[in-house]
CSV table of C-alpha atoms in Angstrom, one decimal:
chain,number,residue,atom,x,y,z
A,246,MET,CA,-10.8,9.4,13.2
A,247,THR,CA,-13.7,10.3,15.3
A,248,GLU,CA,-14.1,13.7,13.4
A,249,ASN,CA,-14.0,11.9,10.1
A,250,ASN,CA,-16.5,9.4,11.2
A,251,VAL,CA,-14.2,6.5,10.5
A,252,GLN,CA,-16.0,3.1,11.1
A,253,LYS,CA,-13.9,0.7,9.3
A,254,LEU,CA,-10.2,-0.3,9.5
A,255,TYR,CA,-8.2,-2.3,7.1
A,256,ILE,CA,-5.4,-4.0,9.2
A,257,ARG,CA,-2.4,-5.7,8.0
A,258,TYR,CA,-2.3,-9.0,10.1
A,259,PHE,CA,0.9,-10.6,8.5
A,260,ASP,CA,2.9,-11.0,5.4
A,261,ILE,CA,3.7,-14.4,3.8
A,262,GLY,CA,7.2,-14.9,2.4
A,263,LEU,CA,9.6,-17.8,1.9
A,264,HIS,CA,11.8,-19.5,4.7
A,265,PRO,CA,15.3,-18.7,3.5
A,266,GLU,CA,16.5,-22.3,3.6
A,267,THR,CA,13.4,-24.6,3.1
A,268,LYS,CA,11.7,-22.0,0.6
A,269,PHE,CA,8.3,-23.0,2.2
A,270,PRO,CA,5.8,-20.2,2.8
A,271,ILE,CA,6.1,-18.6,6.4
A,272,PRO,CA,4.2,-15.9,8.1
A,273,ILE,CA,6.3,-12.8,8.7
A,274,SER,CA,5.8,-10.3,11.6
A,275,PRO,CA,2.3,-11.0,12.6
A,276,ILE,CA,0.3,-8.1,14.2
A,277,ARG,CA,0.1,-7.8,18.1
A,278,PHE,CA,-2.9,-5.8,19.4
A,279,GLU,CA,-2.5,-3.9,22.4
A,280,GLU,CA,-6.2,-3.4,22.9
A,281,ASN,CA,-9.3,-4.7,21.1
A,282,PRO,CA,-10.4,-2.4,18.2
A,283,GLN,CA,-14.0,-3.1,19.0
A,284,LYS,CA,-15.3,0.4,18.0
A,285,TYR,CA,-14.4,-0.5,14.3
A,286,THR,CA,-15.3,-3.1,11.7
A,287,ILE,CA,-12.1,-4.8,11.1
A,288,VAL,CA,-10.9,-6.1,7.8
A,289,PRO,CA,-7.8,-8.4,8.1
A,290,ILE,CA,-5.4,-8.0,5.3
A,291,VAL,CA,-2.6,-10.7,4.2
A,292,PHE,CA,0.2,-9.4,2.1
A,293,ILE,CA,1.7,-12.3,0.0
A,294,GLN,CA,5.0,-11.8,-1.7
A,295,ASN,CA,4.9,-12.7,-5.4
A,296,LYS,CA,7.8,-15.0,-4.8
A,297,VAL,CA,5.6,-17.2,-2.8
A,298,MET,CA,3.2,-17.6,-5.7
A,299,LEU,CA,6.1,-18.2,-8.2
A,300,GLN,CA,7.1,-21.5,-6.4
A,301,PRO,CA,6.4,-24.2,-9.0
A,302,LYS,CA,5.3,-26.8,-6.5
A,303,LEU,CA,3.3,-24.6,-4.2
A,304,ASP,CA,0.7,-26.5,-2.3
A,305,VAL,CA,-2.0,-23.9,-2.8
A,306,ASN,CA,-4.6,-25.9,-0.7
A,307,ASP,CA,-2.2,-26.1,2.4
A,308,LEU,CA,-1.2,-22.4,1.9
A,309,ALA,CA,-4.8,-21.3,1.8
A,310,GLN,CA,-5.8,-23.4,4.8
A,311,LYS,CA,-2.9,-22.3,6.9
A,312,THR,CA,-3.4,-18.6,6.0
A,313,PHE,CA,-7.1,-18.8,7.0
A,314,ASN,CA,-6.3,-20.6,10.2
A,315,PHE,CA,-3.8,-18.0,11.3
A,316,ILE,CA,-6.2,-15.1,10.6
A,317,GLU,CA,-8.9,-17.0,12.7
A,318,GLN,CA,-6.4,-17.6,15.5
A,319,ILE,CA,-5.4,-13.9,15.7
A,320,ASN,CA,-9.2,-13.0,15.7
A,321,THR,CA,-10.0,-15.4,18.4
A,322,LYS,CA,-7.2,-14.4,20.6
A,323,ASN,CA,-8.2,-10.7,20.3
A,324,LYS,CA,-12.0,-11.3,20.2
A,325,ILE,CA,-12.4,-9.9,16.8
A,326,SER,CA,-15.2,-10.9,14.3
A,327,CYS,CA,-14.9,-10.0,10.7
A,328,ASP,CA,-17.1,-10.4,7.7
A,329,GLU,CA,-14.4,-9.7,5.1
A,330,ILE,CA,-10.8,-10.6,4.4
A,331,GLN,CA,-8.5,-8.9,1.9
A,332,ILE,CA,-5.6,-10.5,0.1
A,333,ASP,CA,-2.8,-8.2,-1.1
A,334,CYS,CA,-0.5,-9.6,-3.9
A,335,ASP,CA,1.2,-8.1,-6.8
A,336,TRP,CA,0.9,-11.2,-8.9
A,337,SER,CA,2.5,-11.5,-12.3
A,338,LEU,CA,2.0,-13.4,-15.5
A,339,ASN,CA,4.1,-16.2,-14.2
A,340,SER,CA,2.4,-16.5,-10.8
A,341,LYS,CA,-1.2,-15.8,-11.8
A,342,ASP,CA,-2.3,-19.6,-12.1
A,343,ASN,CA,-1.0,-20.2,-8.4
A,344,TYR,CA,-2.5,-16.9,-7.2
A,345,LEU,CA,-6.0,-17.4,-9.0
A,346,GLU,CA,-6.1,-21.0,-7.6
A,347,PHE,CA,-5.4,-19.6,-4.1
A,348,ILE,CA,-8.2,-17.2,-4.1
A,349,GLU,CA,-10.7,-19.7,-5.4
A,350,VAL,CA,-9.6,-22.1,-2.5
A,351,PHE,CA,-9.5,-19.3,0.0
A,352,LYS,CA,-12.9,-18.2,-0.8
A,353,LYS,CA,-14.6,-21.5,-0.2
A,354,LEU,CA,-12.8,-22.0,3.1
A,355,SER,CA,-13.4,-18.7,4.6
A,356,LYS,CA,-17.1,-18.3,3.5
A,357,LYS,CA,-16.6,-14.5,4.0
A,358,LYS,CA,-16.6,-11.5,1.5
A,359,LEU,CA,-13.2,-11.5,-0.2
A,360,SER,CA,-11.5,-8.5,-1.7
A,361,ALA,CA,-8.2,-8.1,-3.4
A,362,THR,CA,-5.7,-5.4,-4.0
A,363,ILE,CA,-5.4,-4.5,-7.7
A,364,ARG,CA,-2.4,-2.6,-9.3
A,365,LEU,CA,-2.7,-0.4,-12.1
A,366,HIS,CA,-0.9,-2.6,-14.5
A,367,GLN,CA,-3.3,-5.5,-13.6
A,368,VAL,CA,-6.1,-3.3,-14.7
A,369,LYS,CA,-4.5,-2.2,-18.0
A,370,TYR,CA,-3.6,-5.8,-19.0
A,371,PHE,CA,-6.4,-7.8,-17.2
A,372,LYS,CA,-6.9,-10.1,-20.2
A,373,LYS,CA,-3.4,-11.3,-19.7
A,374,THR,CA,-3.1,-11.0,-15.9
A,375,LYS,CA,-6.6,-12.2,-15.3
A,376,ILE,CA,-9.1,-11.2,-12.7
A,377,PRO,CA,-9.3,-12.9,-9.3
A,378,ASN,CA,-12.6,-14.3,-8.2
A,379,VAL,CA,-13.3,-11.9,-5.4
A,380,ASP,CA,-16.3,-9.8,-4.5
A,381,SER,CA,-14.5,-6.5,-5.1
A,382,GLY,CA,-11.1,-5.1,-5.8
A,383,VAL,CA,-9.2,-2.1,-4.4
A,384,LEU,CA,-7.3,-0.1,-6.8
A,385,MET,CA,-4.0,1.0,-5.2
A,386,TYR,CA,-3.6,4.4,-6.8
A,387,TYR,CA,0.1,4.8,-5.5
A,388,ASN,CA,3.7,3.6,-6.1
A,389,MET,CA,3.5,4.3,-9.9
A,390,GLY,CA,7.0,4.9,-10.6
A,391,SER,CA,10.5,3.5,-10.0
A,392,ILE,CA,12.4,4.7,-6.9
A,393,ALA,CA,15.3,6.6,-8.7
A,394,PRO,CA,17.5,9.4,-8.3
A,395,ASP,CA,15.6,11.7,-10.8
A,396,SER,CA,13.1,14.3,-9.8
A,397,LEU,CA,10.0,12.3,-10.4
A,398,ASN,CA,7.7,11.2,-7.5
A,399,SER,CA,7.5,7.4,-7.5
A,400,ILE,CA,4.5,7.5,-5.1
A,401,TYR,CA,2.2,9.5,-7.4
A,402,ASP,CA,2.8,11.0,-10.8
A,403,GLN,CA,-0.3,12.2,-12.8
A,404,LYS,CA,1.5,11.7,-16.1
A,405,ALA,CA,2.3,8.1,-15.2
A,406,ALA,CA,-1.1,7.4,-14.0
A,407,SER,CA,-2.8,8.9,-17.2
A,408,LYS,CA,-1.4,5.9,-19.1
A,409,TYR,CA,-3.8,3.8,-17.2
A,410,LEU,CA,-6.9,5.8,-16.6
A,411,LYS,CA,-8.7,4.9,-19.7
A,412,SER,CA,-8.4,1.3,-19.1
A,413,ILE,CA,-10.2,1.5,-15.7
A,414,LYS,CA,-13.5,2.2,-17.5
A,415,LYS,CA,-13.2,-1.3,-19.0
A,416,TYR,CA,-12.2,-3.2,-16.0
A,417,PRO,CA,-15.0,-5.8,-15.3
A,418,LEU,CA,-14.6,-6.0,-11.4
A,419,HIS,CA,-16.1,-3.4,-9.0
A,420,LEU,CA,-13.2,-1.2,-7.6
A,421,ASP,CA,-12.9,0.8,-4.5
A,422,LEU,CA,-10.0,3.0,-4.1
A,423,ALA,CA,-6.9,3.3,-1.9
A,424,PHE,CA,-5.1,6.6,-1.8
A,425,PRO,CA,-1.6,7.3,-0.4
A,426,ILE,CA,-1.1,9.6,2.6
A,427,TYR,CA,2.5,8.6,3.2
A,428,SER,CA,5.8,10.0,2.5
A,429,TRP,CA,9.4,9.1,2.4
A,430,GLY,CA,12.8,10.3,1.6
A,431,VAL,CA,14.8,8.6,-1.1
A,432,HIS,CA,18.5,8.5,0.1
A,433,ILE,CA,21.0,9.0,-2.8
A,434,ARG,CA,24.8,8.7,-2.9
A,435,ASN,CA,26.8,9.1,-6.1
A,436,ASN,CA,23.6,9.2,-8.1
A,437,LYS,CA,22.6,5.7,-6.7
A,438,VAL,CA,19.6,5.1,-4.4
A,439,ILE,CA,21.0,3.5,-1.2
A,440,GLY,CA,17.8,3.4,0.8
A,441,LEU,CA,14.3,4.7,1.6
A,442,ARG,CA,13.9,6.8,4.9
A,443,SER,CA,10.5,6.9,6.2
A,444,LYS,CA,8.9,9.6,8.5
A,445,ILE,CA,11.1,12.5,7.4
A,446,ASP,CA,10.0,15.7,8.9
A,447,VAL,CA,10.7,18.2,6.3
A,448,LYS,CA,10.3,21.3,8.6
A,449,GLU,CA,12.8,19.7,11.0
A,450,LEU,CA,15.2,19.1,8.1
A,451,MET,CA,14.8,22.8,7.1
A,452,GLN,CA,16.2,23.7,10.5
A,453,ASP,CA,18.9,21.2,10.6
A,454,SER,CA,22.3,22.9,9.6
A,455,ASN,CA,23.7,19.5,8.3
A,456,PHE,CA,21.0,19.6,5.5
A,457,GLU,CA,20.4,22.4,2.8
A,458,LYS,CA,17.4,22.6,0.5
A,459,THR,CA,18.7,22.8,-2.9
A,460,GLN,CA,15.7,22.2,-5.2
A,461,SER,CA,11.9,22.0,-4.4
A,462,ASN,CA,12.0,18.4,-3.2
A,463,PHE,CA,15.8,17.8,-2.6
A,464,PHE,CA,18.1,18.3,0.3
A,465,THR,CA,21.8,18.2,0.1
A,466,VAL,CA,24.0,16.9,3.0
A,467,LYS,CA,26.4,19.8,4.0
A,468,GLN,CA,28.5,17.6,6.4
A,469,SER,CA,28.5,14.0,7.4
A,470,ASN,CA,26.1,13.2,10.3
A,471,TYR,CA,23.8,10.7,11.9
A,472,LYS,CA,20.1,11.4,11.8
A,473,ASN,CA,17.5,9.1,13.3
A,474,GLY,CA,20.1,6.3,13.3
A,475,VAL,CA,21.0,6.7,9.7
A,476,PHE,CA,24.4,7.8,8.5
A,477,TYR,CA,24.4,10.6,5.8
A,478,GLU,CA,27.6,11.3,4.1
A,479,GLU,CA,28.6,14.8,2.8
A,480,ASN,CA,27.1,15.5,-0.6
A,481,ASP,CA,24.5,12.7,-0.2
A,482,LEU,CA,21.0,13.7,-1.5
A,483,LEU,CA,17.6,13.2,0.2
A,484,LYS,CA,14.8,13.3,-2.2
A,485,ILE,CA,11.4,14.0,-0.5
A,486,GLU,CA,8.5,12.2,-2.0
A,487,GLU,CA,5.2,13.3,-0.4
A,488,ILE,CA,1.5,13.5,-1.3
A,489,LYS,CA,0.0,17.0,-0.9
A,490,LYS,CA,-3.6,17.7,-0.5
A,491,ASP,CA,-3.8,19.0,-3.9
A,492,ASP,CA,-2.5,15.7,-5.2
A,493,LEU,CA,-5.2,13.8,-3.4
A,494,LYS,CA,-7.8,16.1,-4.9
A,495,GLU,CA,-6.3,15.7,-8.5
A,496,MET,CA,-6.4,11.9,-7.9
A,497,ALA,CA,-10.1,11.9,-7.0
A,498,GLU,CA,-11.0,14.2,-9.9
A,499,ASP,CA,-9.2,12.0,-12.6
A,500,LEU,CA,-10.6,8.8,-11.2
A,501,ASP,CA,-14.2,10.1,-10.9
A,502,GLU,CA,-14.1,10.9,-14.8
A,503,ASN,CA,-12.8,7.3,-15.6
A,504,LEU,CA,-14.5,4.8,-13.2
A,505,PRO,CA,-17.4,2.9,-14.6
A,506,GLU,CA,-19.2,3.3,-11.3
A,507,LYS,CA,-18.8,5.0,-8.0
A,508,PRO,CA,-16.6,3.5,-5.4
A,509,ASN,CA,-18.3,2.1,-2.3
A,510,GLU,CA,-15.2,3.1,-0.2
A,511,ILE,CA,-12.1,5.3,-0.2
A,512,ILE,CA,-9.2,4.0,1.7
A,513,PHE,CA,-6.4,6.1,2.9
A,514,TYR,CA,-3.1,4.4,3.4
A,515,ASP,CA,-1.7,4.5,5.9
A,516,LEU,CA,-3.2,5.3,9.3
A,517,ASP,CA,-0.3,6.6,11.3
A,518,GLU,CA,0.2,9.6,13.6
A,519,PHE,CA,3.0,10.9,11.6
A,520,ASN,CA,1.2,10.9,8.3
A,521,LEU,CA,-2.0,12.2,9.7
A,522,ASN,CA,-0.1,15.2,11.1
A,523,ASN,CA,0.7,16.3,7.6
A,524,TYR,CA,-2.9,17.0,6.5
A,525,GLU,CA,-5.9,19.3,7.7
A,526,LYS,CA,-8.5,17.3,9.4
A,527,ASN,CA,-11.0,18.0,6.6
A,528,ILE,CA,-9.0,16.8,3.6
A,529,PHE,CA,-10.5,13.4,3.7
A,530,GLU,CA,-13.9,14.7,3.4
A,531,GLN,CA,-12.8,17.0,0.5
A,532,VAL,CA,-11.5,14.1,-1.4
A,533,ILE,CA,-14.6,11.9,-0.8
A,534,SER,CA,-16.8,14.6,-1.9
A,535,LYS,CA,-15.2,14.6,-5.5
A,536,PHE,CA,-17.1,11.2,-6.1
């Protein structure tokens, strides 16, 4: 982070989901800081599950107030001050009214810069999905396909992305960019996806006699075994979906040609020791230099 002159961190503070019985919104797994990240500018992020916004009798004012209060509580406890908050929600046509109202109320309450994550489908169909009243958006340039037993990469696929690129030029809100630097294994049994396995070390997998590489991004389980607490049955498949440095450069080049204005920021998701070990230290500068 020092070598890349990182000065700003976007940090997930908590998610908001629904209580299983009452169906009222509740915070899920709030962050715990082990130390004060005072070297960095901090932007708290709250991820709101779409099912929260789909509640027909949602008290939007109450939710906005509680969300803001909880962010403030975490900041106070950890002596963090912030000038910006980011709301992350994959809102839909049916939840847009609640979501857009939430953004309006939250913006007035917080009196801070407000940004929101924007998915590709929300860019392409913005006349239907509408645009939240935020200061800027962050285009999440990943999770483009369905997690499936086929050979496609669900995290990033240039062909899938190309269907949306032209519409970015017409999007009226300023967009910064978020690029993926994570990977996972798609665990397949009898041609059905049974789970996602994070932090799969491909080099280690190559040396494990229980697994055999059968295609460029597939491993077959040779004999039933447990690995990292997960049971793999004989003949299971593990499809590796990862983002290589060339993918990142390709994303940057495609977006540079289609953005109406240059991004103020490029965000890499997510900051994690395992993820960072998969890249050369200068890859981030190489990607940013494309803009």
